[in-house]
Coordinates of C-alpha atoms and ligand atoms in Angstrom, one line a residue:
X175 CA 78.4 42.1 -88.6
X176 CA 77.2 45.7 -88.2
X177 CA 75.9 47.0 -84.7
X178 CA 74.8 50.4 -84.4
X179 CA 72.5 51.5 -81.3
X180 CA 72.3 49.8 -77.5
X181 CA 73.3 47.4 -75.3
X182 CA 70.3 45.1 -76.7
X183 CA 71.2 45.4 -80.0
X184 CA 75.0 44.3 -79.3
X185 CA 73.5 41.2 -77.6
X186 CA 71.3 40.7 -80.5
X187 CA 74.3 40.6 -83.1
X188 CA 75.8 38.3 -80.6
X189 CA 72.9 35.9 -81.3
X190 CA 72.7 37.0 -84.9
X191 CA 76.7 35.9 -85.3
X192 CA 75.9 32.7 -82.9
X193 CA 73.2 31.4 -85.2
X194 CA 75.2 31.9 -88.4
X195 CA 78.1 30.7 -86.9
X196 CA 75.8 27.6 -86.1
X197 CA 74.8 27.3 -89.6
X198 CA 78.6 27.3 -90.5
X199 CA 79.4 30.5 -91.5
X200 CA 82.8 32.3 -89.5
X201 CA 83.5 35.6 -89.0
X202 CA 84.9 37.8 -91.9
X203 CA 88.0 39.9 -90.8
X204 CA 87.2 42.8 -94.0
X205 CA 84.2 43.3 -96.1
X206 CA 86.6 41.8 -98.8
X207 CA 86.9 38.7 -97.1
X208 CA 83.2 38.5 -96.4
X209 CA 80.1 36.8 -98.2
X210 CA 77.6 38.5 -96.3
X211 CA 77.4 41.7 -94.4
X212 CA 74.4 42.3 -91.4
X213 CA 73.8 45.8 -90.4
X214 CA 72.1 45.9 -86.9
X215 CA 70.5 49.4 -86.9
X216 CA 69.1 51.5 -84.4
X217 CA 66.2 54.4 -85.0
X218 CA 66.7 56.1 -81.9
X219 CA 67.8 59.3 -82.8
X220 CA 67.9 61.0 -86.3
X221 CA 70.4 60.3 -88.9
X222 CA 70.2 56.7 -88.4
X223 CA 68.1 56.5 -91.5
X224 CA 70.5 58.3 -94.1
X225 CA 73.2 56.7 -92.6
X226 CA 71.8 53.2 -93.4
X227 CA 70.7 54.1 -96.7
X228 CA 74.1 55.7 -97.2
X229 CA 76.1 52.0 -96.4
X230 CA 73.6 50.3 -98.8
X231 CA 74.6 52.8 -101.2
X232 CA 78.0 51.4 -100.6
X233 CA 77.3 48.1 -100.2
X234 CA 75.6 47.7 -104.0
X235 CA 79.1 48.4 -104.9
X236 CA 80.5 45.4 -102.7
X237 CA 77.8 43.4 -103.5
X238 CA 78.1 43.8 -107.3
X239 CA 82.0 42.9 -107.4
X240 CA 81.2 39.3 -106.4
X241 CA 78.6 36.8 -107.2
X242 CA 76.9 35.1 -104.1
X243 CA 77.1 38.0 -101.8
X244 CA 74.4 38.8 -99.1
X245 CA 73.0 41.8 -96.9
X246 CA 71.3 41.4 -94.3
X247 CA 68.9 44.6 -92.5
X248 CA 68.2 44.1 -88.8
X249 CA 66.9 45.7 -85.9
X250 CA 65.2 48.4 -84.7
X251 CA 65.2 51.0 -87.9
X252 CA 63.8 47.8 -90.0
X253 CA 61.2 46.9 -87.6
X254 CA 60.2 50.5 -87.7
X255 CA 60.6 51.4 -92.0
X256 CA 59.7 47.5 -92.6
X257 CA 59.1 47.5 -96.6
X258 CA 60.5 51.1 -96.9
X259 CA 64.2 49.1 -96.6
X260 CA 63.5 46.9 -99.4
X261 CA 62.0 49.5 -101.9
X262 CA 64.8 51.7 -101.6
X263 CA 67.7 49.0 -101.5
X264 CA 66.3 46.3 -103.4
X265 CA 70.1 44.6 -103.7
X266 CA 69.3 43.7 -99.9
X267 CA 68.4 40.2 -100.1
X268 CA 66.8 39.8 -96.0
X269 CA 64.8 42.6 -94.4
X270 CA 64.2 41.3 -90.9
X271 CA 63.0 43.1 -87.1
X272 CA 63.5 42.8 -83.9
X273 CA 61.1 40.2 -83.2
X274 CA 62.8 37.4 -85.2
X275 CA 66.5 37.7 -84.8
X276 CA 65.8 33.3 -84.0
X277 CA 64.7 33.7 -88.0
X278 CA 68.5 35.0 -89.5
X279 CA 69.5 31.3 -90.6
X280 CA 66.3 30.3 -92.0
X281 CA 65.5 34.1 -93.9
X282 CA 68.9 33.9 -95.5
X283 CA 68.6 30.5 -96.8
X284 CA 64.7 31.6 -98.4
X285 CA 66.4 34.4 -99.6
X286 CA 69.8 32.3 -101.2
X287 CA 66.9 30.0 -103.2
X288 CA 63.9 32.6 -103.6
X289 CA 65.0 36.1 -104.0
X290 CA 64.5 38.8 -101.2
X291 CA 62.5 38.8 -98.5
X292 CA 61.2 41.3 -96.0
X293 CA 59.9 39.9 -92.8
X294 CA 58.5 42.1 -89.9
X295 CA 56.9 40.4 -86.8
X296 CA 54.0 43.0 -85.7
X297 CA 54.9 41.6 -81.6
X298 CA 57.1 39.1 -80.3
X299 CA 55.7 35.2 -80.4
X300 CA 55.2 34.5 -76.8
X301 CA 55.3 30.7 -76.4
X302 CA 58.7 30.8 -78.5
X303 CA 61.5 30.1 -76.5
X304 CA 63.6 32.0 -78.4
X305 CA 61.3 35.0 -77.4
X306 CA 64.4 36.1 -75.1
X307 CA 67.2 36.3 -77.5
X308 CA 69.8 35.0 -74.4
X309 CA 67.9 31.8 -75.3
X310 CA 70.0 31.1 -78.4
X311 CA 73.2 30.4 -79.5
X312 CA 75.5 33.3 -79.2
X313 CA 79.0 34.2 -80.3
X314 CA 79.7 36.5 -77.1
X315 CA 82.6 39.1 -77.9
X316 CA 83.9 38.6 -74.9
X317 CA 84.6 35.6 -72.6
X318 CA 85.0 36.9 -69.3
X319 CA 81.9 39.4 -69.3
X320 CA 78.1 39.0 -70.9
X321 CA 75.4 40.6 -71.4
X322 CA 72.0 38.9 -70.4
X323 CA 68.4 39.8 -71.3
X324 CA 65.6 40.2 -68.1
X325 CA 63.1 42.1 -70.1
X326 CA 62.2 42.9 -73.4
X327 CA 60.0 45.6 -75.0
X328 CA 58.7 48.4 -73.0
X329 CA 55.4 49.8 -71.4
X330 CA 56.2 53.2 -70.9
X331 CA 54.7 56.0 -73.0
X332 CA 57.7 58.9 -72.7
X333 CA 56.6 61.1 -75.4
X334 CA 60.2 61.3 -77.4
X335 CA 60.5 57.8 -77.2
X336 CA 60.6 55.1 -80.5
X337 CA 61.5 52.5 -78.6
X338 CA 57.9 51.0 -77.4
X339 CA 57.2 51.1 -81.3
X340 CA 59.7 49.2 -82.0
X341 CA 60.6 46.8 -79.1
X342 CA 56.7 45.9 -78.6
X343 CA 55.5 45.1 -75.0
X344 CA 56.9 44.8 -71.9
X345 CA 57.4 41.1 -71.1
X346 CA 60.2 39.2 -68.5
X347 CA 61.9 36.1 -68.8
X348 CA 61.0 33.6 -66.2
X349 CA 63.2 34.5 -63.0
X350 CA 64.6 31.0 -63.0
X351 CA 66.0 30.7 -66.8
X352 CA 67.9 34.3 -65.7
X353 CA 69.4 32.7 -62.8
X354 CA 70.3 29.2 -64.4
X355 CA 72.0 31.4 -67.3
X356 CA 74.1 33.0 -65.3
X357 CA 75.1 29.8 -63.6
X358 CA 76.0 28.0 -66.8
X359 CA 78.0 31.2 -67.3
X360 CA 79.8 31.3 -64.3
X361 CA 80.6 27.6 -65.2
X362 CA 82.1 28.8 -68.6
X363 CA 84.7 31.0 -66.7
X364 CA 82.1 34.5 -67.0
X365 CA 83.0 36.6 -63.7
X366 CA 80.9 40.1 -64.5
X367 CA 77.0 40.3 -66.3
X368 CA 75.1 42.9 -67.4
X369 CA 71.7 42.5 -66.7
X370 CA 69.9 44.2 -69.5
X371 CA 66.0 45.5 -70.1
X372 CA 64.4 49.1 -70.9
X373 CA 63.0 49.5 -67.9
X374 CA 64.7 46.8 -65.2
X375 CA 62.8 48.3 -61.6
X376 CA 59.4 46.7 -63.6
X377 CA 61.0 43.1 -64.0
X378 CA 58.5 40.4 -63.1
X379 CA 55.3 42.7 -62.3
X380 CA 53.7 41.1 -65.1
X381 CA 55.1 37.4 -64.1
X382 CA 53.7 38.1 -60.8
X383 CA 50.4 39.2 -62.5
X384 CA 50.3 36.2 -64.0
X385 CA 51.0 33.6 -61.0
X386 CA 48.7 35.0 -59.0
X387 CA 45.8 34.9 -61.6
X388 CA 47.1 31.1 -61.7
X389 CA 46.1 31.0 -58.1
X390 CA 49.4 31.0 -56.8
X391 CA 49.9 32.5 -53.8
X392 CA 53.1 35.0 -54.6
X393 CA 52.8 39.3 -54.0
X394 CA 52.2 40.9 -56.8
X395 CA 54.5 43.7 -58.0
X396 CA 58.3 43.3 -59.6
X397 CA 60.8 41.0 -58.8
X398 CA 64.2 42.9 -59.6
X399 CA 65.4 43.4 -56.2
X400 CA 66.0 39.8 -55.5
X401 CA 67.0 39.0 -59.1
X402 CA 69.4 41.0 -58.2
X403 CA 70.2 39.2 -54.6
X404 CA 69.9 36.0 -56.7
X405 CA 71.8 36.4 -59.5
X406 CA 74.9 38.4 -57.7
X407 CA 75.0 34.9 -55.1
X408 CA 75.5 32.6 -57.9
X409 CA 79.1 31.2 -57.6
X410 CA 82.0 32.5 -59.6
X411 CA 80.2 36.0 -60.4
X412 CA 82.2 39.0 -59.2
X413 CA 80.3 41.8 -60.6
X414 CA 76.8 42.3 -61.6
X415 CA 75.9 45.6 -63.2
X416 CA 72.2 46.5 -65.1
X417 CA 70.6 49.1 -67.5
X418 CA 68.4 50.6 -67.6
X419 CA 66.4 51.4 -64.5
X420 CA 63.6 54.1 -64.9
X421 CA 63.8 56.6 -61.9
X422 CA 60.3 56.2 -61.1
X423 CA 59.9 52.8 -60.4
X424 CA 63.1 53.0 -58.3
X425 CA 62.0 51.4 -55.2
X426 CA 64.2 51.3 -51.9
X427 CA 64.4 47.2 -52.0
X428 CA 66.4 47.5 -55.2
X429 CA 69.2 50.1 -53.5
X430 CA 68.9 48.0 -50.3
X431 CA 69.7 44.8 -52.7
X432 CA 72.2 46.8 -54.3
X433 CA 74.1 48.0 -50.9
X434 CA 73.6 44.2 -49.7
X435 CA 74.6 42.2 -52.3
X436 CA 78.4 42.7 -52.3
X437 CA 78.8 41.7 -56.4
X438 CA 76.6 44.0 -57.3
X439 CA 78.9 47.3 -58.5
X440 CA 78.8 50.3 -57.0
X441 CA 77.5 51.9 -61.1
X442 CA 73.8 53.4 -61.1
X443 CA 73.0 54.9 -64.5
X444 CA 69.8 56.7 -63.5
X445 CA 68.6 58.5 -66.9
X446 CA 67.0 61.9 -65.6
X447 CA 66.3 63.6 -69.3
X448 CA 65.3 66.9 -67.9
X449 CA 65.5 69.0 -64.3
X450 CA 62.3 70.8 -65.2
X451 CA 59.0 69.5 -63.6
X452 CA 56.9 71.4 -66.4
X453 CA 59.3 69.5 -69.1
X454 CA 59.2 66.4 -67.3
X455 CA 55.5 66.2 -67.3
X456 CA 55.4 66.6 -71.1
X457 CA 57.8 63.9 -71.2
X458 CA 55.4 61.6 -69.2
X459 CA 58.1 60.5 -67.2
X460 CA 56.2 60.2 -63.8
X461 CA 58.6 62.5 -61.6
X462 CA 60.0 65.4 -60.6
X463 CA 63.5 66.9 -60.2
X464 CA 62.9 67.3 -56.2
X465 CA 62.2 63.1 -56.5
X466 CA 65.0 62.3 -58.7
X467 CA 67.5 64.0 -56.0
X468 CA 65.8 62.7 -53.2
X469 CA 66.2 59.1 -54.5
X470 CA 69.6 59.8 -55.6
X471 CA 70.8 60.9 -51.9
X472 CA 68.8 57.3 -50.5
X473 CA 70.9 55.7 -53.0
X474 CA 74.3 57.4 -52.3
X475 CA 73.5 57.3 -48.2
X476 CA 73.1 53.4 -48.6
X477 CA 76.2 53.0 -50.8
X478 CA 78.8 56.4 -50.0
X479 CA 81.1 55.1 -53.5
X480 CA 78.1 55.0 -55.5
X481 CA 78.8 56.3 -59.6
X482 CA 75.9 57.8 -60.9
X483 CA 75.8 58.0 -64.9
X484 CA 72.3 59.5 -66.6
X485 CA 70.8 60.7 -70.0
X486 CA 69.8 64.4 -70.5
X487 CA 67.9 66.0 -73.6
X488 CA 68.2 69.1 -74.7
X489 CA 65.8 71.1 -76.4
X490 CA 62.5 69.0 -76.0
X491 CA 59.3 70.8 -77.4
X492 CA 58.6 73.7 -75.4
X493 CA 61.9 73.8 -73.5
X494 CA 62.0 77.6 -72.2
X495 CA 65.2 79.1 -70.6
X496 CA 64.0 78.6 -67.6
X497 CA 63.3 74.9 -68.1
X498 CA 66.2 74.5 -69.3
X499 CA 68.5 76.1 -66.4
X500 CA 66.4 73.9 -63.8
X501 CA 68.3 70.7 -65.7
X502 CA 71.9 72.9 -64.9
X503 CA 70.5 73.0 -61.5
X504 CA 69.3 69.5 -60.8
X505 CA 72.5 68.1 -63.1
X506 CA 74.8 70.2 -60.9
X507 CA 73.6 69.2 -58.0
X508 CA 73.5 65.0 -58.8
X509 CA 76.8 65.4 -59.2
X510 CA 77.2 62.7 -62.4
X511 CA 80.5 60.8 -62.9
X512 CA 79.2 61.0 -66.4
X513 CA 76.6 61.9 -68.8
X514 CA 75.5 61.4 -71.7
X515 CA 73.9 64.5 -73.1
X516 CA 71.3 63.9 -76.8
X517 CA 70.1 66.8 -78.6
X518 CA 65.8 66.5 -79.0
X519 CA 65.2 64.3 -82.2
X520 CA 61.4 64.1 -83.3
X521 CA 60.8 60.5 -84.2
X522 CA 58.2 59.9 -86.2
X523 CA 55.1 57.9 -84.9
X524 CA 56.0 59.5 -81.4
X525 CA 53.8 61.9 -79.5
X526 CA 56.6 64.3 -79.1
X527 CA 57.7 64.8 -82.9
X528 CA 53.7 66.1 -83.3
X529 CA 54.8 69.2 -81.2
X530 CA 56.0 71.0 -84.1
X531 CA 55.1 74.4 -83.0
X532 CA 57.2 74.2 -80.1
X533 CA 60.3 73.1 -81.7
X534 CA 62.9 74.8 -80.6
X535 CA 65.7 77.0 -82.5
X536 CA 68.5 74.7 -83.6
X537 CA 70.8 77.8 -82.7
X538 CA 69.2 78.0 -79.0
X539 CA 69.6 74.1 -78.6
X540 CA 73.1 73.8 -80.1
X541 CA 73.8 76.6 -77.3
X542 CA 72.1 75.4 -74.7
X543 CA 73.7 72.2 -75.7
X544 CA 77.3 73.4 -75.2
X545 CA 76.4 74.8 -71.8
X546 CA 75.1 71.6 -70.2
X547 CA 78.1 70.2 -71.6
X548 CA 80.6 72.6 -69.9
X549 CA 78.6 71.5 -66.3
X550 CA 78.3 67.6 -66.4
X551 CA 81.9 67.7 -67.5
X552 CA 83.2 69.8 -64.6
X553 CA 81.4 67.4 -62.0
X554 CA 82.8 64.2 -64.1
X555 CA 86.5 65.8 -63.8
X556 CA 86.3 66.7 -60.4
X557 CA 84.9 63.2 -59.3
X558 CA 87.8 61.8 -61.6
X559 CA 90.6 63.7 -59.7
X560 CA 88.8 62.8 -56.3
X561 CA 89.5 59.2 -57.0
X562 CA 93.6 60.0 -57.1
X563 CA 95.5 57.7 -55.1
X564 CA 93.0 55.0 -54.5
X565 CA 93.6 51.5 -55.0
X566 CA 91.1 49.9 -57.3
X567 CA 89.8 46.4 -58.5
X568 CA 90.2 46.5 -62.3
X569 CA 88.9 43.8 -64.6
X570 CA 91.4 43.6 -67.8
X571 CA 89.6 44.0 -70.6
X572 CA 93.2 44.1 -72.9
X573 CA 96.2 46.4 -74.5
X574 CA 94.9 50.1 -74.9
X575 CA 94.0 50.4 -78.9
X576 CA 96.3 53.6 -79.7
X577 CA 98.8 52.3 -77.2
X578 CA 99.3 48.8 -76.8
X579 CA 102.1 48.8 -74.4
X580 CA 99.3 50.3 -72.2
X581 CA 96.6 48.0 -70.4
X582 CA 93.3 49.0 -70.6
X583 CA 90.4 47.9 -67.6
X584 CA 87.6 48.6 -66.0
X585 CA 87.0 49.3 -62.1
X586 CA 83.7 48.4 -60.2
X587 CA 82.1 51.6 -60.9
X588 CA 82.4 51.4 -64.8
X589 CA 85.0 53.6 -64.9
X590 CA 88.1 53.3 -67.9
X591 CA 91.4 52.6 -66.1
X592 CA 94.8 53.0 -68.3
X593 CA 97.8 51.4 -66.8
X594 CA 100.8 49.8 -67.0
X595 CA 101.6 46.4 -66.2
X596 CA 105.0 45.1 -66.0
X597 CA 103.6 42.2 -68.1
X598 CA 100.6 41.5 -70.3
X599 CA 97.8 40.3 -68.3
X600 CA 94.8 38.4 -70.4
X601 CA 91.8 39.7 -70.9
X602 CA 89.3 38.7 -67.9
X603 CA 92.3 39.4 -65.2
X604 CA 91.3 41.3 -62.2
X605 CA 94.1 43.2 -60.6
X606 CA 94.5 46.2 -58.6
X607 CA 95.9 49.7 -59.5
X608 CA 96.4 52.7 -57.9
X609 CA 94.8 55.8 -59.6
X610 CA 97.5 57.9 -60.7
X611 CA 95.8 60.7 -62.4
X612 CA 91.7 61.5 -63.2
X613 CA 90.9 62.8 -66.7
X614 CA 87.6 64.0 -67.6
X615 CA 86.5 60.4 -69.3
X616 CA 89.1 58.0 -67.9
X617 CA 91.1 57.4 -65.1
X618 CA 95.3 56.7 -65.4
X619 CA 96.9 54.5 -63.2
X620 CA 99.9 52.5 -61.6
X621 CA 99.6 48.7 -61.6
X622 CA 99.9 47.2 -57.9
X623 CA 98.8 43.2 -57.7
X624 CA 97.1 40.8 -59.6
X625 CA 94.1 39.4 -57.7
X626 CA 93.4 36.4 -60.2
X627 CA 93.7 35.2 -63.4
X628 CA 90.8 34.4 -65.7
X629 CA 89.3 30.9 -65.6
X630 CA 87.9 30.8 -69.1
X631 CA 90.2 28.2 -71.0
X632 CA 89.3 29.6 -74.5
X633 CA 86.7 32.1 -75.8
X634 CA 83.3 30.5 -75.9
X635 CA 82.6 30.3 -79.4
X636 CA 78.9 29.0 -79.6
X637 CA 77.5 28.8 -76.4
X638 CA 74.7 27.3 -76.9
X639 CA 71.8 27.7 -73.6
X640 CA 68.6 25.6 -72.9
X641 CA 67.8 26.7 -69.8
Ligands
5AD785 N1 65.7 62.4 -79.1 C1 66.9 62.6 -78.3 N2 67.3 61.7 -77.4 C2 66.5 60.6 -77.2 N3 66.7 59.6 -76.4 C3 65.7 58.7 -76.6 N4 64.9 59.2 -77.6 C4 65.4 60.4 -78.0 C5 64.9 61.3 -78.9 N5 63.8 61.2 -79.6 C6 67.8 59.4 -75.5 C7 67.3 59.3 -74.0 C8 67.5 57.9 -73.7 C9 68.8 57.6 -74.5 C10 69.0 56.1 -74.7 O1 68.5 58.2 -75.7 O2 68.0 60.2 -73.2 O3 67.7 57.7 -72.3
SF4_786 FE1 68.5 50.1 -78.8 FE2 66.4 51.8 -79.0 FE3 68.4 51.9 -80.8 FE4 66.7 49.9 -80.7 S1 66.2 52.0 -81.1 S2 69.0 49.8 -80.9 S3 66.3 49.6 -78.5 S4 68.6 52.4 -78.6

């Protein structure tokens, strides 16, 4: 199993591993050792596409030294070339979407009897209940933390975006089936979720569209805030984090459920994209840098540790100097604890990659590029070393990979903690540390107390839901 791309794609190959799993397949620890391979793409930004059709390259060779081997092609770059996978690959045997990741077990067995088969969903079947892919069986990669699925698909129309072409329409999962999830995980020994949709502030509007024009007598308008409330009271959960919020459907009740809810962590990641107002607009993002700040300082007033991470392009059409120094300005003044910074890709079918004549110099963005870098890095550092000497709440995820003597965590505000620990502690373990030292992208630190070991027994390996 493959996984390139988001959040929502990891938890899809969690359900794409549960299902085959279910069907009594087991994980493969090489390609050697394995029958069949699934690549879980991603289309959001260029490159995606030679890279796949580079691994397939490879992956005739595989497939050819063994009779009975497999490939499986999932996720968003499938949903978005559809047959364009099969005629260039034709060794892939299933060419499957986004929409029917429930479908894995059944597409590889057509495919084992009848040949290859490609099958896109246009939109996502709405009466199914494995329309919310937490719904299945899943082989979770970790048993202490999981990912959960609020939302899928995505009404927004920001001009650089693939994702509404590929994810369909926005539609939640019914408040209750969220909650009871994360019950049943809190039963299995699961301490810290991730709540996860592309645009989480929106969550229920279109459930509450729906009761009302039942008759029922609810307020219209989205439900997050008290998801949140909801989900952070269920016993057993310690930490509740979400992605992604989009900053202008930030609404004060979900910072004031944030601040009041004490599981919730103290981690916003509030994509801003660009500083510039003029850039913004042509982004269709719905506000402006002054907003972005002012909503920012509401949310750091109501919760003084707050981490902020974002997203910021560079080089959108028609970026000028100017534009771009406003996102220096409004970046330098948010004050990230991180960023992640994504040169402008024009995706095809997207409003933006029509702008051709306002492309910009590859030589201007790659510079502009650099410079953006040298800011959000500076703040990152400095709100690293401020957090010297603290005592923090670390949840173990395990040994550090290049040094396994080291142990490697997580504190409440997302950030990477590398310590040692004058034994191993398991996975799941929270435990506190005090911050010895703050690099640019992780913090160093000296292991004080263990708070409490995990409660999971043994990994859950097929978990499976009805709720
Ligand atoms: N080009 C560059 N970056 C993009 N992103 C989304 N689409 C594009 C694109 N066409 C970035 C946005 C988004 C993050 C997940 O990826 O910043 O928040
Ligand atoms: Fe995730 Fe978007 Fe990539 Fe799909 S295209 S995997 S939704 S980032």
């Amino acid at each position: 199993m493959r996984t390139f791309g988001c959040q929502m794609n990891e938890h899809d190959s969690e359900r794409i591993s549960g299902l085959l799993e279910t069907d009594g397949l087991r994980r493969a620890e090489s390609d050697d050792d394995a029958d069949v391979v699934v690549l879980n793409t991603c289309c959001i930004r260029e490159n995606a596409d030679n890279k796949l059709y580079g691994t397939l390259g490879h992956l005739k060779t595989w497939k050819d030294a063994k009779e009975g081997r497999r490939i499986v092609v999932g996720g968003c770059l499938s949903q978005k070339d559809k047959d364009v996978v099969q005629s260039r690959a034709p060794w892939v045997d299933v060419v499957m979407g986004t929409h029917n990741v429930h479908r894995t077990t059944e597409l590889l067995h057509q495919a084992i009897e009848h040949g290859p088969i490609t099958e896109i969903l246009e939109e996502a079947v709405i009466d199914d209940h494995a329309l919310f892919p937490s719904a299945l069986p899943a082989r979770r990669e970790t048993s202490y933390n999981a990912w959960v699925t609020i939302q899928i698909g995505c009404d927004n129309t920001c001009a650089y975006c693939i994702v509404p072409a590929v994810r369909g329409k926005e539609i939640s999962r019914p408040f209750a089936d969220i909650v009871n999830e994360v019950r049943h995980l809190a039963s299995q020994g699961v301490t810290e979720v991730t709540l996860l949709g592309q645009n989480v502030n929106s969550y229920g509007r279109d459930l509450s569209l729906a009761a009302r024009r039942d008759g029922a007598d609810v307020s219209a308008g989205p439900q997050f805030a008290q998801l949140l409330r909801d989900v952070g009271s269920v016993d057993g959960i310690r930490r509740v984090r979400y992605t992604s919020p989009h900053p202008k459907d930030m609404r004060m009740d979900v910072l004031q459920a944030m601040a009041e809810t004490p599981s919730v962590c103290e981690h916003l990641h509030y994509p801003l994209q660009s500083g510039s107002n003029r850039v913004l607009s042509l982004m269709h993002r719905g506000y402006t840098g002054e907003r972005y700040l002012e909503r920012l300082a509401e949310a750091r007033r109501l919760m003084p540790d707050l981490a902020v991470t974002t997203d910021i392009i560079v080089g959108f059409p028609g970026e000028t100097e100017d534009d771009f120094v406003r996102t220096l300005e409004v970046a330098a003044e948010a004050d990230f604890d991180s960023t992640f910074t994504f040169i402008f890709s024009p995706r095809e079918g997207t409003e933006a990659a029509t702008m051709h004549d306002h492309f910009i110099d590859p030589a201007v963005v790659a510079e502009r590029f650099e410079r953006l870098r040298a800011v959000v890095e500076r703040s990152a550092w400095l709100k690293h070393q401020a957090r010297e000497g603290r005592i923090e709440e670390i949840i173990v995820e395990g040994p550090s990979r290049r040094n396994p003597g080291v142990t490697t965590g997580r504190t409440r505000q997302n950030k990477l903690v590398h310590f040692t620990a004058p034994h191993p502690l398991r996975p799941g373990t929270y435990a506190t540390a005090e911050i010895t030292r703050g690099a640019p992208h992780f913090l160093e630190g000296k292991f004080v107390e263990v708070l409490s070991e995990p409660t999971h027994k043994i990994r859950i390996p097929v978990a499976t839901v009805n709720v």
